[in-house]
Short mmCIF file of C-alpha atoms in Angstrom, two decimals:
data_model
loop_
_atom_site.label_atom_id
_atom_site.label_comp_id
_atom_site.label_asym_id
_atom_site.label_seq_id
_atom_site.Cartn_x
_atom_site.Cartn_y
_atom_site.Cartn_z
CA UNK D 1 -51.01 -56.90 -41.09
CA UNK D 2 -54.24 -57.61 -42.44
CA UNK D 3 -54.81 -56.55 -45.76
CA UNK D 4 -58.33 -55.77 -46.99
CA UNK D 5 -58.96 -54.96 -42.91
CA UNK D 6 -59.80 -50.97 -44.32
CA UNK D 7 -60.75 -52.14 -47.81
CA UNK D 8 -63.44 -49.18 -48.89
CA UNK D 9 -62.87 -47.33 -46.05
CA UNK D 10 -62.07 -43.61 -46.28
CA UNK D 11 -59.71 -42.49 -43.03
CA UNK D 12 -58.37 -39.14 -41.92
CA UNK D 13 -55.21 -39.11 -40.17
CA UNK D 14 -53.47 -36.02 -38.56
CA UNK D 15 -50.53 -34.87 -37.36
CA UNK D 16 -49.36 -37.46 -40.32
CA UNK D 17 -45.97 -36.17 -41.06
CA UNK D 18 -43.80 -37.80 -38.99
CA UNK D 19 -43.62 -40.61 -35.83
CA UNK D 20 -47.13 -42.04 -34.55
CA UNK D 21 -49.52 -40.74 -37.25
CA UNK D 22 -46.76 -41.26 -40.15
CA UNK D 23 -46.98 -44.68 -38.69
CA UNK D 24 -50.70 -44.87 -38.97
CA UNK D 25 -50.45 -43.83 -42.35
CA UNK D 26 -48.76 -46.12 -43.75
CA UNK D 27 -49.80 -49.42 -41.89
CA UNK D 28 -53.61 -47.78 -42.82
CA UNK D 29 -52.42 -47.87 -46.42
CA UNK D 30 -50.79 -51.14 -46.29
CA UNK D 31 -54.40 -52.59 -45.23
CA UNK D 32 -56.70 -50.66 -47.91
CA UNK D 33 -57.68 -48.07 -46.76
CA UNK D 34 -58.55 -44.54 -48.95
CA UNK D 35 -55.81 -42.15 -47.06
CA UNK D 36 -56.68 -37.94 -46.30
CA UNK D 37 -53.58 -37.07 -44.17
CA UNK D 38 -53.14 -33.46 -42.68
CA UNK D 39 -50.51 -31.69 -40.70
CA UNK D 40 -49.37 -28.34 -40.67
CA UNK D 41 -45.82 -29.44 -42.37
CA UNK D 42 -45.50 -30.33 -45.78
CA UNK D 43 -43.42 -33.39 -45.03
CA UNK D 44 -46.79 -34.84 -45.00
CA UNK D 45 -46.43 -35.17 -48.68
CA UNK D 46 -43.38 -37.35 -48.22
CA UNK D 47 -45.14 -39.93 -46.32
CA UNK D 48 -48.25 -39.45 -48.99
CA UNK D 49 -46.09 -40.53 -51.54
CA UNK D 50 -44.62 -43.73 -48.91
CA UNK D 51 -48.67 -44.53 -48.57
CA UNK D 52 -49.24 -44.00 -52.20
CA UNK D 53 -46.65 -46.47 -52.80
CA UNK D 54 -48.40 -49.47 -51.19
CA UNK D 55 -51.46 -48.86 -53.59
CA UNK D 56 -53.47 -46.19 -51.11
CA UNK D 57 -55.49 -43.65 -52.85
CA UNK D 58 -54.12 -40.84 -50.91
CA UNK D 59 -55.36 -36.76 -50.18
CA UNK D 60 -52.94 -34.55 -48.21
CA UNK D 61 -53.72 -31.42 -47.35
CA UNK D 62 -51.43 -28.93 -45.22
CA UNK D 63 -53.48 -27.30 -42.43
CA UNK D 64 -53.25 -25.67 -38.79
CA UNK D 65 -55.70 -28.06 -37.05
CA UNK D 66 -55.57 -26.02 -33.52
CA UNK D 67 -57.63 -23.71 -35.50
CA UNK D 68 -61.96 -24.47 -36.48
CA UNK D 69 -60.77 -23.32 -40.14
CA UNK D 70 -57.87 -25.72 -40.18
CA UNK D 71 -60.72 -28.83 -39.42
CA UNK D 72 -63.54 -27.50 -40.98
CA UNK D 73 -61.47 -27.32 -44.30
CA UNK D 74 -60.33 -30.98 -43.48
CA UNK D 75 -63.84 -32.02 -42.95
CA UNK D 76 -64.73 -30.40 -46.52
CA UNK D 77 -61.89 -31.54 -48.29
CA UNK D 78 -62.67 -35.08 -47.29
CA UNK D 79 -66.56 -34.82 -48.39
CA UNK D 80 -65.44 -33.42 -51.33
CA UNK D 81 -62.95 -36.17 -52.66
CA UNK D 82 -64.39 -38.71 -51.27
CA UNK D 83 -67.75 -38.25 -50.28
CA UNK D 84 -67.61 -39.46 -46.81
CA UNK D 85 -66.14 -39.83 -43.88
CA UNK D 86 -65.38 -43.12 -42.19
CA UNK D 87 -62.64 -43.19 -39.49
CA UNK D 88 -60.97 -40.07 -37.97
CA UNK D 89 -57.76 -40.59 -35.83
CA UNK D 90 -56.99 -37.73 -34.07
CA UNK D 91 -53.32 -37.67 -33.54
CA UNK D 92 -51.72 -33.61 -33.22
CA UNK D 93 -50.49 -33.13 -29.97
CA UNK D 94 -47.19 -33.02 -27.96
CA UNK D 95 -44.93 -32.01 -25.23
CA UNK D 96 -43.44 -28.47 -26.31
CA UNK D 97 -41.97 -28.01 -22.98
CA UNK D 98 -40.54 -29.91 -20.28
CA UNK D 99 -40.72 -28.47 -17.10
CA UNK D 100 -42.37 -27.60 -13.41
CA UNK D 101 -45.78 -26.39 -13.41
CA UNK D 102 -44.47 -22.95 -11.83
CA UNK D 103 -41.49 -22.89 -14.38
CA UNK D 104 -44.74 -21.79 -17.38
CA UNK D 105 -45.09 -19.05 -18.37
CA UNK D 106 -49.04 -18.44 -19.02
CA UNK D 107 -48.39 -17.65 -23.09
CA UNK D 108 -46.86 -21.60 -22.62
CA UNK D 109 -49.64 -22.70 -21.02
CA UNK D 110 -51.70 -21.58 -23.52
CA UNK D 111 -50.24 -22.95 -26.16
CA UNK D 112 -50.05 -26.73 -24.79
CA UNK D 113 -53.52 -26.80 -24.28
CA UNK D 114 -53.92 -25.78 -27.95
CA UNK D 115 -51.90 -28.13 -29.02
CA UNK D 116 -53.04 -30.80 -27.45
CA UNK D 117 -56.37 -30.52 -27.23
CA UNK D 118 -57.98 -27.92 -29.59
CA UNK D 119 -57.12 -30.10 -32.70
CA UNK D 120 -59.09 -33.24 -31.71
CA UNK D 121 -62.10 -30.91 -30.36
CA UNK D 122 -62.07 -28.94 -33.68
CA UNK D 123 -61.58 -31.93 -36.06
CA UNK D 124 -64.26 -34.42 -33.65
CA UNK D 125 -66.85 -31.55 -34.28
CA UNK D 126 -66.07 -31.28 -37.99
CA UNK D 127 -66.24 -34.97 -38.58
CA UNK D 128 -69.48 -35.45 -37.17
CA UNK D 129 -72.51 -33.92 -39.37
CA UNK D 130 -70.71 -36.23 -41.88
CA UNK D 131 -70.70 -38.90 -39.34
CA UNK D 132 -73.97 -38.95 -38.22
CA UNK D 133 -75.71 -38.50 -41.41
CA UNK D 134 -74.15 -41.50 -43.04
CA UNK D 135 -75.60 -43.52 -39.39
CA UNK D 136 -71.40 -44.84 -38.82
CA UNK D 137 -68.13 -43.23 -37.85
CA UNK D 138 -65.18 -44.61 -35.81
CA UNK D 139 -62.95 -41.49 -34.36
CA UNK D 140 -59.79 -43.09 -32.43
CA UNK D 141 -57.95 -40.00 -29.93
CA UNK D 142 -54.71 -40.49 -29.66
CA UNK D 143 -54.37 -39.45 -25.61
CA UNK D 144 -51.61 -40.14 -23.27
CA UNK D 145 -50.73 -41.81 -20.01
CA UNK D 146 -49.32 -38.55 -18.80
CA UNK D 147 -52.20 -37.65 -17.60
CA UNK D 148 -49.97 -39.08 -14.53
CA UNK D 149 -47.11 -37.41 -14.64
CA UNK D 150 -44.32 -35.28 -13.70
CA UNK D 151 -43.37 -31.67 -15.87
CA UNK D 152 -45.35 -31.58 -18.37
CA UNK D 153 -48.83 -30.28 -16.41
CA UNK D 154 -50.76 -27.83 -19.09
CA UNK D 155 -50.21 -31.06 -21.57
CA UNK D 156 -51.56 -33.55 -18.89
CA UNK D 157 -54.52 -31.38 -18.55
CA UNK D 158 -54.59 -31.74 -22.24
CA UNK D 159 -54.81 -35.15 -22.25
CA UNK D 160 -57.20 -35.45 -19.84
CA UNK D 161 -59.58 -33.29 -21.93
CA UNK D 162 -59.23 -35.38 -25.16
CA UNK D 163 -59.90 -38.37 -22.25
CA UNK D 164 -63.11 -36.26 -21.17
CA UNK D 165 -63.97 -35.40 -24.61
CA UNK D 166 -63.97 -39.35 -25.44
CA UNK D 167 -66.16 -41.00 -23.18
CA UNK D 168 -68.64 -38.05 -23.46
CA UNK D 169 -68.91 -38.23 -27.64
CA UNK D 170 -69.11 -41.43 -27.32
CA UNK D 171 -72.12 -41.62 -24.95
CA UNK D 172 -73.57 -38.68 -27.04
CA UNK D 173 -73.23 -40.37 -30.70
CA UNK D 174 -73.76 -43.86 -29.25
CA UNK D 175 -77.44 -44.09 -31.19
CA UNK D 176 -75.94 -42.31 -34.42
CA UNK D 177 -73.85 -45.50 -34.93
CA UNK D 178 -70.26 -43.48 -34.15
CA UNK D 179 -67.85 -45.11 -31.90
CA UNK D 180 -65.45 -42.67 -29.89
CA UNK D 181 -62.41 -44.52 -27.99
CA UNK D 182 -58.74 -43.53 -27.26
CA UNK D 183 -55.24 -44.59 -27.17
CA UNK D 184 -53.53 -43.59 -23.93
CA UNK D 185 -49.99 -44.08 -25.62
CA UNK D 186 -47.10 -44.38 -23.47
CA UNK D 187 -42.90 -43.22 -23.35
CA UNK D 188 -42.74 -44.31 -27.05
CA UNK D 189 -39.39 -44.16 -29.29
CA UNK D 190 -39.27 -42.74 -32.70
CA UNK D 191 -36.59 -41.32 -34.88
CA UNK D 192 -35.56 -37.33 -33.69
CA UNK D 193 -38.46 -35.10 -35.47
CA UNK D 194 -37.39 -33.26 -38.32
CA UNK D 195 -39.76 -30.84 -37.38
CA UNK D 196 -39.22 -30.04 -33.19
CA UNK D 197 -41.85 -28.96 -31.03
CA UNK D 198 -39.61 -26.86 -29.10
CA UNK D 199 -36.99 -25.27 -31.74
CA UNK D 200 -35.03 -23.76 -28.97
CA UNK D 201 -32.01 -25.55 -27.49
CA UNK D 202 -32.45 -26.74 -24.45
CA UNK D 203 -30.67 -25.90 -21.10
CA UNK D 204 -28.74 -27.88 -18.73
CA UNK D 205 -31.60 -27.56 -16.64
CA UNK D 206 -34.16 -28.13 -19.18
CA UNK D 207 -31.78 -31.32 -19.82
CA UNK D 208 -32.23 -32.79 -16.91
CA UNK D 209 -36.40 -31.96 -16.41
CA UNK D 210 -36.85 -33.64 -19.55
CA UNK D 211 -34.71 -36.62 -18.00
CA UNK D 212 -36.41 -36.59 -15.14
CA UNK D 213 -39.21 -37.54 -17.27
CA UNK D 214 -37.58 -40.48 -19.50
CA UNK D 215 -36.89 -41.61 -15.88
CA UNK D 216 -40.37 -41.64 -14.33
CA UNK D 217 -42.39 -42.78 -17.70
CA UNK D 218 -39.90 -46.08 -17.30
CA UNK D 219 -40.64 -46.79 -13.56
CA UNK D 220 -44.07 -46.45 -13.81
CA UNK D 221 -44.23 -49.30 -16.42
CA UNK D 222 -44.37 -52.76 -14.77
CA UNK D 223 -42.57 -53.55 -18.02
CA UNK D 224 -40.00 -50.63 -17.39
CA UNK D 225 -39.50 -49.66 -20.49
CA UNK D 226 -40.25 -47.23 -23.86
CA UNK D 227 -43.14 -48.90 -26.83
CA UNK D 228 -42.23 -48.68 -30.17
CA UNK D 229 -44.25 -46.56 -32.84
CA UNK D 230 -46.12 -50.03 -34.36
CA UNK D 231 -47.33 -51.10 -30.84
CA UNK D 232 -48.74 -47.89 -30.36
CA UNK D 233 -50.22 -48.11 -34.10
CA UNK D 234 -51.63 -51.66 -34.16
CA UNK D 235 -53.79 -50.60 -30.83
CA UNK D 236 -55.16 -47.40 -32.84
CA UNK D 237 -55.83 -49.42 -35.68
CA UNK D 238 -57.86 -51.95 -34.00
CA UNK D 239 -60.06 -49.67 -32.51
CA UNK D 240 -60.28 -47.97 -35.67
CA UNK D 241 -61.62 -51.10 -37.33
CA UNK D 242 -65.03 -53.36 -36.84
CA UNK D 243 -62.49 -55.65 -34.91
CA UNK D 244 -63.43 -53.19 -31.87
CA UNK D 245 -67.38 -53.17 -33.50
CA UNK D 246 -68.59 -53.44 -29.86
CA UNK D 247 -65.99 -50.94 -28.31
CA UNK D 248 -66.69 -47.82 -27.02
CA UNK D 249 -66.27 -44.82 -24.74
CA UNK D 250 -62.50 -46.61 -23.87
CA UNK D 251 -59.06 -45.24 -23.69
CA UNK D 252 -56.61 -47.68 -23.98
CA UNK D 253 -53.68 -47.57 -22.03
CA UNK D 254 -50.47 -48.83 -24.19
CA UNK D 255 -47.74 -48.08 -21.67
CA UNK D 256 -46.38 -51.22 -20.74
CA UNK D 257 -48.69 -51.80 -17.47
CA UNK D 258 -49.03 -47.84 -17.04
CA UNK D 259 -52.57 -47.43 -17.10
CA UNK D 260 -52.18 -43.52 -16.89
#
């Protein structure tokens, strides 16, 4: 931990209700950030209480960030409460279904892209005017090493889009004092999700396909293990901080050596 690393800085964390987003929110709270926590699950209010107990000022917004309306309301709420946006951590996303590509239905492919690409696209667009006006800002997009992997092709394509967005946005807005980077997370150990991405029970075949992903993830990582939430959070907050002031347009793999 770095006490006061984010003192007097306003940080938006999306997908903050659980997992890596929750970890980012609580670590940033402990390091002095003024927070805006967004999620479409009401569980985000519990995380806000935890962050407030660490001394942080916290604003909470339940919003569907797969839509422009949700993302724009997030930016407007942040500006209304704090008057500025210093840091955006885009953490919404995640595989909904795990299966060979030919098994995906049309609606499932579209849902995966909406879940893992559009929230990042919309939120970057929503905060840009305020960051351009301020002449400063840091955006960290949560990507994945699963841009090369099996049984989740639509998710892989979405995260490839996040990587392209990261690089191009960084090139376009370095002149405005805005840094844009991404962390490509590897397999990460986390508690069972309170709100599952796919609420339907998995069939035996679907469980086998998911196990294929787990096996491939461990096999392609030189460390042959899953990472921890804390290991992902450390990389995200480094790129968000002034310690990374000369780093932009970079996708940092945090996958035990798997480069994605």
